[in-house]
PDB file of C-alpha atoms and ligand atoms in Angstrom:
ATOM      1  CA  MET A   1      86.649  -4.434  13.260  1.00 81.00           C
ATOM      2  CA  THR A   2      84.218  -3.279  10.629  1.00 81.00           C
ATOM      3  CA  GLY A   3      84.069   0.684  11.606  1.00 80.00           C
ATOM      4  CA  ARG A   4      80.535   1.763  10.700  1.00 84.00           C
ATOM      5  CA  VAL A   5      80.773  -0.082   7.106  1.00 93.00           C
ATOM      6  CA  PRO A   6      77.844  -2.528   7.206  1.00 96.00           C
ATOM      7  CA  LEU A   7      77.960  -6.162   6.966  1.00 97.00           C
ATOM      8  CA  ALA A   8      76.119  -8.386   4.400  1.00 98.00           C
ATOM      9  CA  LEU A   9      75.367 -11.572   6.387  1.00 98.00           C
ATOM     10  CA  VAL A  10      75.121 -15.107   4.823  1.00 98.00           C
ATOM     11  CA  GLU A  11      74.322 -17.681   7.405  1.00 98.00           C
ATOM     12  CA  ILE A  12      74.901 -21.388   6.201  1.00 98.00           C
ATOM     13  CA  GLY A  13      72.282 -23.585   8.149  1.00 98.00           C
ATOM     14  CA  ALA A  14      70.025 -20.663   9.394  1.00 98.00           C
ATOM     15  CA  SER A  15      67.156 -23.007  10.402  1.00 98.00           C
ATOM     16  CA  ALA A  16      64.542 -20.427  11.306  1.00 98.00           C
ATOM     17  CA  GLY A  17      66.738 -17.631  11.316  1.00 98.00           C
ATOM     18  CA  LEU A  18      67.145 -16.852  14.746  1.00 98.00           C
ATOM     19  CA  ASN A  19      71.009 -16.411  14.487  1.00 97.00           C
ATOM     20  CA  LEU A  20      70.391 -14.058  11.786  1.00 98.00           C
ATOM     21  CA  TYR A  21      69.284 -11.515  14.357  1.00 98.00           C
ATOM     22  CA  TRP A  22      72.385 -11.832  16.632  1.00 96.00           C
ATOM     23  CA  ASP A  23      72.756  -8.093  16.824  1.00 96.00           C
ATOM     24  CA  ARG A  24      69.401  -7.652  18.175  1.00 97.00           C
ATOM     25  CA  TYR A  25      70.139  -9.861  21.178  1.00 97.00           C
ATOM     26  CA  ARG A  26      71.654  -8.755  24.649  1.00 96.00           C
ATOM     27  CA  TYR A  27      75.273 -10.426  25.626  1.00 95.00           C
ATOM     28  CA  GLU A  28      76.328 -10.456  29.285  1.00 95.00           C
ATOM     29  CA  TYR A  29      79.575 -11.607  29.467  1.00 93.00           C
ATOM     30  CA  ASP A  30      80.725 -11.448  33.029  1.00 91.00           C
ATOM     31  CA  GLY A  31      83.112  -9.005  34.369  1.00 87.00           C
ATOM     32  CA  HIS A  32      82.824  -7.105  30.855  1.00 90.00           C
ATOM     33  CA  ARG A  33      80.639  -4.462  29.345  1.00 86.00           C
ATOM     34  CA  LEU A  34      77.128  -5.438  28.002  1.00 92.00           C
ATOM     35  CA  CYS A  35      77.139  -6.005  24.354  1.00 93.00           C
ATOM     36  CA  GLY A  36      74.328  -6.040  21.666  1.00 94.00           C
ATOM     37  CA  ASP A  37      71.134  -4.509  22.248  1.00 95.00           C
ATOM     38  CA  PRO A  38      70.879  -3.618  26.007  1.00 94.00           C
ATOM     39  CA  ASP A  39      66.816  -3.461  25.899  1.00 96.00           C
ATOM     40  CA  SER A  40      66.545  -6.825  24.023  1.00 97.00           C
ATOM     41  CA  PRO A  41      64.208  -9.289  25.264  1.00 97.00           C
ATOM     42  CA  VAL A  42      66.654 -12.056  24.240  1.00 97.00           C
ATOM     43  CA  ARG A  43      69.622 -12.279  26.742  1.00 96.00           C
ATOM     44  CA  ILE A  44      72.427 -14.505  26.301  1.00 95.00           C
ATOM     45  CA  ALA A  45      74.879 -14.691  29.652  1.00 94.00           C
ATOM     46  CA  SER A  46      78.306 -16.467  29.027  1.00 94.00           C
ATOM     47  CA  ALA A  47      81.231 -16.910  31.366  1.00 96.00           C
ATOM     48  CA  VAL A  48      84.698 -15.424  30.230  1.00 96.00           C
ATOM     49  CA  ARG A  49      87.277 -18.006  30.714  1.00 96.00           C
ATOM     50  CA  GLY A  50      91.239 -17.420  30.383  1.00 95.00           C
ATOM     51  CA  LYS A  51      93.598 -14.524  30.448  1.00 93.00           C
ATOM     52  CA  ARG A  52      92.691 -12.597  27.403  1.00 93.00           C
ATOM     53  CA  ASP A  53      89.660  -9.980  27.045  1.00 90.00           C
ATOM     54  CA  PRO A  54      87.372 -10.610  24.452  1.00 90.00           C
ATOM     55  CA  PRO A  55      87.316  -7.024  22.287  1.00 89.00           C
ATOM     56  CA  LEU A  56      83.789  -6.336  22.737  1.00 89.00           C
ATOM     57  CA  PRO A  57      82.489  -3.581  20.522  1.00 86.00           C
ATOM     58  CA  PRO A  58      80.696  -0.424  22.259  1.00 86.00           C
ATOM     59  CA  SER A  59      77.589  -1.345  19.953  1.00 88.00           C
ATOM     60  CA  PRO A  60      76.747  -3.754  17.353  1.00 89.00           C
ATOM     61  CA  PRO A  61      77.904  -3.465  13.723  1.00 91.00           C
ATOM     62  CA  ASN A  62      75.630  -2.308  11.398  1.00 94.00           C
ATOM     63  CA  VAL A  63      73.933  -4.859   9.026  1.00 96.00           C
ATOM     64  CA  ALA A  64      72.956  -4.302   5.630  1.00 96.00           C
ATOM     65  CA  VAL A  65      71.107  -7.434   4.722  1.00 97.00           C
ATOM     66  CA  ARG A  66      70.838 -10.656   6.339  1.00 98.00           C
ATOM     67  CA  VAL A  67      70.272 -13.941   4.268  1.00 98.00           C
ATOM     68  CA  GLY A  68      70.040 -17.420   5.681  1.00 98.00           C
ATOM     69  CA  ILE A  69      70.428 -20.725   3.862  1.00 98.00           C
ATOM     70  CA  ASP A  70      68.972 -24.052   4.814  1.00 98.00           C
ATOM     71  CA  LEU A  71      68.329 -27.390   3.244  1.00 98.00           C
ATOM     72  CA  ASN A  72      65.052 -27.288   5.438  1.00 98.00           C
ATOM     73  CA  PRO A  73      63.935 -23.652   6.520  1.00 98.00           C
ATOM     74  CA  LEU A  74      61.681 -23.516   9.255  1.00 98.00           C
ATOM     75  CA  ASP A  75      59.206 -20.703   9.574  1.00 98.00           C
ATOM     76  CA  VAL A  76      58.638 -19.433  13.272  1.00 97.00           C
ATOM     77  CA  THR A  77      55.020 -18.147  12.322  1.00 97.00           C
ATOM     78  CA  ASP A  78      54.197 -21.811  11.610  1.00 98.00           C
ATOM     79  CA  PRO A  79      53.075 -23.472  15.097  1.00 97.00           C
ATOM     80  CA  ASP A  80      54.321 -26.544  14.041  1.00 98.00           C
ATOM     81  CA  ASP A  81      57.824 -25.408  13.410  1.00 98.00           C
ATOM     82  CA  ALA A  82      57.891 -23.456  16.346  1.00 97.00           C
ATOM     83  CA  ARG A  83      56.809 -26.567  18.490  1.00 97.00           C
ATOM     84  CA  TRP A  84      59.510 -28.537  16.634  1.00 98.00           C
ATOM     85  CA  LEU A  85      61.943 -26.059  17.708  1.00 98.00           C
ATOM     86  CA  ARG A  86      60.979 -26.216  21.206  1.00 97.00           C
ATOM     87  CA  ALA A  87      60.867 -30.053  21.120  1.00 97.00           C
ATOM     88  CA  LEU A  88      64.798 -29.640  20.241  1.00 96.00           C
ATOM     89  CA  VAL A  89      65.538 -28.169  23.556  1.00 96.00           C
ATOM     90  CA  ILE A  90      66.140 -30.420  26.547  1.00 95.00           C
ATOM     91  CA  PRO A  91      62.850 -30.460  28.642  1.00 95.00           C
ATOM     92  CA  ASP A  92      64.774 -29.365  32.187  1.00 96.00           C
ATOM     93  CA  GLN A  93      66.870 -26.443  30.709  1.00 94.00           C
ATOM     94  CA  ARG A  94      64.405 -23.789  31.497  1.00 95.00           C
ATOM     95  CA  GLU A  95      66.801 -20.994  30.625  1.00 94.00           C
ATOM     96  CA  ARG A  96      67.115 -22.154  27.044  1.00 95.00           C
ATOM     97  CA  HIS A  97      63.432 -22.572  26.691  1.00 97.00           C
ATOM     98  CA  GLU A  98      62.910 -18.998  27.695  1.00 97.00           C
ATOM     99  CA  ARG A  99      65.601 -17.660  25.496  1.00 96.00           C
ATOM    100  CA  LEU A 100      64.307 -19.730  22.606  1.00 97.00           C
ATOM    101  CA  ALA A 101      60.786 -18.451  23.130  1.00 98.00           C
ATOM    102  CA  SER A 102      61.874 -14.753  23.446  1.00 98.00           C
ATOM    103  CA  ALA A 103      63.903 -15.049  20.194  1.00 98.00           C
ATOM    104  CA  ILE A 104      60.925 -16.743  18.498  1.00 98.00           C
ATOM    105  CA  ASP A 105      58.958 -13.682  19.618  1.00 97.00           C
ATOM    106  CA  LEU A 106      61.439 -11.477  18.099  1.00 98.00           C
ATOM    107  CA  VAL A 107      62.065 -12.974  14.672  1.00 98.00           C
ATOM    108  CA  ARG A 108      58.230 -13.802  13.953  1.00 96.00           C
ATOM    109  CA  GLU A 109      58.085 -10.035  13.555  1.00 94.00           C
ATOM    110  CA  ARG A 110      61.008 -10.032  11.008  1.00 95.00           C
ATOM    111  CA  SER A 111      60.112 -12.576   8.130  1.00 92.00           C
ATOM    112  CA  PRO A 112      64.031 -13.659   7.520  1.00 97.00           C
ATOM    113  CA  ASP A 113      64.995 -14.059   4.262  1.00 98.00           C
ATOM    114  CA  ILE A 114      65.918 -17.982   3.879  1.00 98.00           C
ATOM    115  CA  VAL A 115      66.881 -19.459   0.772  1.00 98.00           C
ATOM    116  CA  ALA A 116      65.813 -23.248   0.681  1.00 98.00           C
ATOM    117  CA  GLY A 117      68.567 -25.690  -0.710  1.00 98.00           C
ATOM    118  CA  ASP A 118      71.964 -27.122  -0.288  1.00 98.00           C
ATOM    119  CA  ALA A 119      74.526 -24.194   0.467  1.00 98.00           C
ATOM    120  CA  LEU A 120      77.005 -25.752  -1.632  1.00 97.00           C
ATOM    121  CA  ASP A 121      74.588 -24.891  -4.914  1.00 98.00           C
ATOM    122  CA  THR A 122      72.710 -21.710  -3.614  1.00 98.00           C
ATOM    123  CA  LEU A 123      75.731 -20.097  -2.079  1.00 98.00           C
ATOM    124  CA  PRO A 124      77.317 -18.522  -5.325  1.00 97.00           C
ATOM    125  CA  ASP A 125      74.168 -16.711  -6.191  1.00 98.00           C
ATOM    126  CA  VAL A 126      73.401 -15.536  -2.829  1.00 98.00           C
ATOM    127  CA  LEU A 127      76.926 -13.958  -2.556  1.00 98.00           C
ATOM    128  CA  ASP A 128      76.635 -12.517  -5.976  1.00 97.00           C
ATOM    129  CA  ARG A 129      73.480 -10.641  -4.947  1.00 97.00           C
ATOM    130  CA  LEU A 130      75.103  -9.136  -1.970  1.00 98.00           C
ATOM    131  CA  PRO A 131      75.299  -5.271  -2.016  1.00 96.00           C
ATOM    132  CA  GLU A 132      78.646  -4.339  -3.090  1.00 93.00           C
ATOM    133  CA  ASN A 133      79.198  -1.821  -0.340  1.00 91.00           C
ATOM    134  CA  GLY A 134      78.839  -4.364   2.315  1.00 95.00           C
ATOM    135  CA  ILE A 135      81.425  -6.420   4.270  1.00 97.00           C
ATOM    136  CA  ALA A 136      80.562 -10.103   3.169  1.00 98.00           C
ATOM    137  CA  CYS A 137      80.278 -12.220   6.184  1.00 98.00           C
ATOM    138  CA  VAL A 138      79.279 -15.963   5.767  1.00 98.00           C
ATOM    139  CA  TYR A 139      78.904 -17.677   9.087  1.00 98.00           C
ATOM    140  CA  SER A 140      77.169 -20.745  10.529  1.00 96.00           C
ATOM    141  CA  THR A 141      76.892 -22.539  13.891  1.00 92.00           C
ATOM    142  CA  LEU A 142      76.444 -26.127  14.805  1.00 91.00           C
ATOM    143  CA  THR A 143      76.287 -26.826  10.879  1.00 95.00           C
ATOM    144  CA  THR A 144      79.800 -27.815   9.667  1.00 94.00           C
ATOM    145  CA  TYR A 145      79.536 -31.320  11.163  1.00 94.00           C
ATOM    146  CA  GLN A 146      76.444 -32.071   8.916  1.00 96.00           C
ATOM    147  CA  LEU A 147      78.400 -30.968   6.106  1.00 96.00           C
ATOM    148  CA  GLY A 148      81.138 -33.241   6.646  1.00 95.00           C
ATOM    149  CA  GLU A 149      84.851 -32.880   6.001  1.00 95.00           C
ATOM    150  CA  ASN A 150      84.266 -32.956   1.925  1.00 97.00           C
ATOM    151  CA  GLY A 151      81.334 -30.357   2.406  1.00 97.00           C
ATOM    152  CA  VAL A 152      83.398 -28.075   4.386  1.00 96.00           C
ATOM    153  CA  ALA A 153      86.264 -28.345   1.579  1.00 97.00           C
ATOM    154  CA  ASP A 154      83.693 -27.851  -1.014  1.00 98.00           C
ATOM    155  CA  LEU A 155      82.276 -25.020   0.657  1.00 98.00           C
ATOM    156  CA  GLU A 156      85.880 -23.232   1.222  1.00 97.00           C
ATOM    157  CA  GLU A 157      86.142 -23.724  -2.528  1.00 97.00           C
ATOM    158  CA  VAL A 158      83.130 -21.762  -3.291  1.00 98.00           C
ATOM    159  CA  LEU A 159      84.143 -19.003  -0.798  1.00 98.00           C
ATOM    160  CA  ALA A 160      87.640 -18.859  -2.198  1.00 98.00           C
ATOM    161  CA  ASP A 161      86.249 -18.372  -5.713  1.00 97.00           C
ATOM    162  CA  ARG A 162      84.217 -15.714  -4.802  1.00 97.00           C
ATOM    163  CA  GLY A 163      86.999 -14.133  -2.803  1.00 97.00           C
ATOM    164  CA  ARG A 164      88.439 -13.492  -6.084  1.00 96.00           C
ATOM    165  CA  LYS A 165      85.785 -10.977  -6.814  1.00 95.00           C
ATOM    166  CA  ARG A 166      85.555  -9.367  -3.153  1.00 96.00           C
ATOM    167  CA  THR A 167      86.907 -10.216   0.274  1.00 96.00           C
ATOM    168  CA  ILE A 168      84.781 -12.848   1.897  1.00 97.00           C
ATOM    169  CA  HIS A 169      84.878 -13.315   5.677  1.00 97.00           C
ATOM    170  CA  TRP A 170      83.887 -16.599   6.929  1.00 97.00           C
ATOM    171  CA  LEU A 171      83.246 -17.219  10.578  1.00 97.00           C
ATOM    172  CA  SER A 172      82.473 -20.784  11.821  1.00 96.00           C
ATOM    173  CA  ASP A 173      83.670 -23.523  13.938  1.00 94.00           C
ATOM    174  CA  ASP A 174      86.476 -25.596  12.995  1.00 91.00           C
ATOM    175  CA  LEU A 175      85.539 -28.924  11.955  1.00 89.00           C
ATOM    176  CA  PHE A 176      88.924 -30.251  12.301  1.00 84.00           C
ATOM    177  CA  ALA A 177      89.416 -28.929  15.979  1.00 83.00           C
ATOM    178  CA  GLU A 178      89.746 -31.371  18.753  1.00 81.00           C
ATOM    179  CA  ARG A 179      86.178 -32.709  19.772  1.00 77.00           C
ATOM    180  CA  ASP A 180      86.441 -31.724  23.298  1.00 79.00           C
ATOM    181  CA  ARG A 181      87.778 -28.532  22.263  1.00 84.00           C
ATOM    182  CA  PRO A 182      85.599 -26.535  19.881  1.00 92.00           C
ATOM    183  CA  ILE A 183      87.126 -23.570  18.296  1.00 95.00           C
ATOM    184  CA  TYR A 184      85.575 -20.768  16.508  1.00 95.00           C
ATOM    185  CA  ARG A 185      87.530 -19.087  13.940  1.00 96.00           C
ATOM    186  CA  HIS A 186      87.631 -16.417  11.176  1.00 96.00           C
ATOM    187  CA  VAL A 187      89.102 -16.909   7.725  1.00 96.00           C
ATOM    188  CA  ALA A 188      89.658 -14.030   5.435  1.00 96.00           C
ATOM    189  CA  LEU A 189      89.367 -15.058   1.741  1.00 97.00           C
ATOM    190  CA  SER A 190      90.921 -12.302  -0.935  1.00 96.00           C
ATOM    191  CA  ASP A 191      92.344 -12.991  -4.162  1.00 94.00           C
ATOM    192  CA  ASP A 192      94.355 -16.002  -3.582  1.00 91.00           C
ATOM    193  CA  ASP A 193      95.066 -15.187   0.165  1.00 95.00           C
ATOM    194  CA  ARG A 194      93.775 -17.330   3.043  1.00 96.00           C
ATOM    195  CA  ILE A 195      94.213 -15.628   6.311  1.00 95.00           C
ATOM    196  CA  GLU A 196      92.827 -17.787   9.399  1.00 95.00           C
ATOM    197  CA  THR A 197      92.710 -16.764  12.815  1.00 95.00           C
ATOM    198  CA  ARG A 198      91.380 -19.163  15.589  1.00 95.00           C
ATOM    199  CA  LEU A 199      89.020 -16.713  17.851  1.00 96.00           C
ATOM    200  CA  ALA A 200      87.952 -18.384  20.698  1.00 96.00           C
ATOM    201  CA  GLU A 201      87.225 -21.737  22.509  1.00 96.00           C
ATOM    202  CA  TYR A 202      83.604 -22.181  23.555  1.00 94.00           C
ATOM    203  CA  GLU A 203      80.895 -24.209  25.096  1.00 91.00           C
ATOM    204  CA  SER A 204      78.373 -25.164  22.107  1.00 85.00           C
ATOM    205  CA  TYR A 205      75.461 -23.393  23.575  1.00 84.00           C
ATOM    206  CA  GLY A 206      77.635 -20.319  24.662  1.00 86.00           C
ATOM    207  CA  GLN A 207      77.898 -20.912  28.632  1.00 91.00           C
ATOM    208  CA  TRP A 208      81.327 -19.889  28.369  1.00 94.00           C
ATOM    209  CA  THR A 209      84.141 -18.561  25.695  1.00 94.00           C
ATOM    210  CA  ARG A 210      87.760 -18.324  25.950  1.00 96.00           C
ATOM    211  CA  TRP A 211      89.130 -15.541  23.870  1.00 95.00           C
ATOM    212  CA  ILE A 212      92.448 -16.962  22.319  1.00 95.00           C
ATOM    213  CA  ALA A 213      93.079 -14.641  19.558  1.00 95.00           C
ATOM    214  CA  SER A 214      96.089 -12.200  19.900  1.00 90.00           C
ATOM    215  CA  PRO A 215      95.042  -8.615  21.110  1.00 82.00           C
ATOM    216  CA  GLY A 216      96.140  -7.065  17.756  1.00 82.00           C
ATOM    217  CA  TYR A 217      93.618  -9.064  15.690  1.00 84.00           C
ATOM    218  CA  SER A 218      90.649  -6.566  16.596  1.00 74.00           C
ATOM    219  CA  SER A 219      92.688  -3.613  15.575  1.00 62.00           C
ATOM    220  CA  THR A 220      93.509  -5.169  12.277  1.00 62.00           C
ATOM    221  CA  GLY A 221      90.038  -4.191  10.507  1.00 56.00           C
ATOM    222  CA  CYS A 222      88.235  -5.361   7.699  1.00 57.00           C
ATOM    223  CA  VAL A 223      87.439  -2.142   6.269  1.00 51.00           C
ATOM    224  CA  GLY A 224      90.520  -1.744   4.269  1.00 41.00           C
ATOM    225  CA  SER A 225      90.620  -5.236   2.942  1.00 39.00           C
ATOM    226  CA  SER A 226      86.640  -5.360   2.229  1.00 37.00           C
ATOM    227  CA  GLY A 227      87.389  -5.194  -1.667  1.00 33.00           C
TER     228      GLY A 227
HETATM  229  C1  SAM B 301      71.970 -28.343  14.010  1.00 60.70           C
HETATM  230  S1  SAM B 301      70.991 -27.346  12.822  1.00 60.70           S
HETATM  231  C2  SAM B 301      72.030 -25.825  13.535  1.00 60.70           C
HETATM  232  C3  SAM B 301      71.049 -24.590  13.410  1.00 60.70           C
HETATM  233  C4  SAM B 301      71.406 -23.436  13.788  1.00 60.70           C
HETATM  234  N1  SAM B 301      72.454 -22.947  12.921  1.00 60.70           N
HETATM  235  C5  SAM B 301      71.862 -23.542  15.191  1.00 60.70           C
HETATM  236  O1  SAM B 301      72.878 -23.234  15.764  1.00 60.70           O
HETATM  237  O2  SAM B 301      70.792 -23.600  16.026  1.00 60.70           O
HETATM  238  C6  SAM B 301      72.206 -27.732  11.441  1.00 60.70           C
HETATM  239  C7  SAM B 301      71.276 -26.952  10.219  1.00 60.70           C
HETATM  240  O3  SAM B 301      71.995 -26.813   8.873  1.00 60.70           O
HETATM  241  C8  SAM B 301      71.087 -27.244   7.995  1.00 60.70           C
HETATM  242  N2  SAM B 301      71.973 -27.787   7.052  1.00 60.70           N
HETATM  243  C9  SAM B 301      72.741 -29.048   6.930  1.00 60.70           C
HETATM  244  N3  SAM B 301      73.288 -29.164   5.746  1.00 60.70           N
HETATM  245  C10 SAM B 301      72.966 -28.230   5.088  1.00 60.70           C
HETATM  246  C11 SAM B 301      73.488 -27.949   3.604  1.00 60.70           C
HETATM  247  N4  SAM B 301      74.137 -28.629   2.999  1.00 60.70           N
HETATM  248  N5  SAM B 301      73.101 -26.596   3.021  1.00 60.70           N
HETATM  249  C12 SAM B 301      72.109 -25.656   3.913  1.00 60.70           C
HETATM  250  N6  SAM B 301      71.850 -26.119   4.896  1.00 60.70           N
HETATM  251  C13 SAM B 301      72.498 -27.367   5.544  1.00 60.70           C
HETATM  252  C14 SAM B 301      70.276 -28.529   8.240  1.00 60.70           C
HETATM  253  O4  SAM B 301      68.998 -28.230   7.720  1.00 60.70           O
HETATM  254  C15 SAM B 301      69.978 -27.739   9.873  1.00 60.70           C
HETATM  255  O5  SAM B 301      68.795 -26.581   9.965  1.00 60.70           O
END
C-alpha cells in the first residue's frame, strides 16, 4: 500500500528488537509467492486458511527508520539476555528455537534503536522525531494484553492526538476480539478520522493466517493519506 514511500516504524513492546527487522525475513505462505528477503536466514512458514488471498507485495516496503519502545529492552549482544529469550521458548519446539537463533544472529549485527520506558510516556516524543517524509507506522505483537484495556485506550488517545499532525497507521492485535479468534487490524488515524480495517485472523506464533480484509483494501493506498 505504501508504493515506494518509506516507512517510519515504531514498535511498542519491541523487547530485543527482533520484530523491528520483519522486512529482512523470508516468508513462505503456502501456495503463494515468497515474500520478504528470499535469502534471509530467518524463515517463517505460515499456512494460509480461508478463501481470500493475502495481498502479498512483490518486495518488502522500504524502511527509513525503525525505533522500538520497551519497558525492559533486551540486548541480543548480551549473552544473558539472549539466553533469557531462548528460555522463553518451549524446549521441544525446535523450529522456533532455530528461528530465534537465526533472528538473534541477524539483529546482533544491527544494534536496534530501542527507547527504554513506558510507551504511553515516550511515544509522543518518538513520533515527533520521525522523519516527515516517511509513513508513520506504529505496531506491536503480543503487547496489548500487557497494556490492558485502559492502556490501549490511552495509547489510542496518544495516537489520535499525533494523528492531527500527520496520518498515523497503527497495526496491532485487537485486544477486544474474541479470545479464541485473535484479529490483527489496521487503524488509520488522521485529523479526527479513524478508519479501522480488520486484516486477518491468525495463530499467535504465525503458524497460520486467514486474510479477512476485503480485496479492495490493499489498493486503497497509504500514500495519498500520509499527510
Ligand atoms: C510478551 S512481550 C512481546 C515481545 C515481542 N513484541 C514479541 O512479539 O515477541 C511484551 C513486551 O511488551 C513490553 N511492554 C509491556 N508494557 C509496556 C509499556 N507500557 N510500554 C512499553 N513496553 C511495554 C514488555 O516489556 C515486553 O517486552
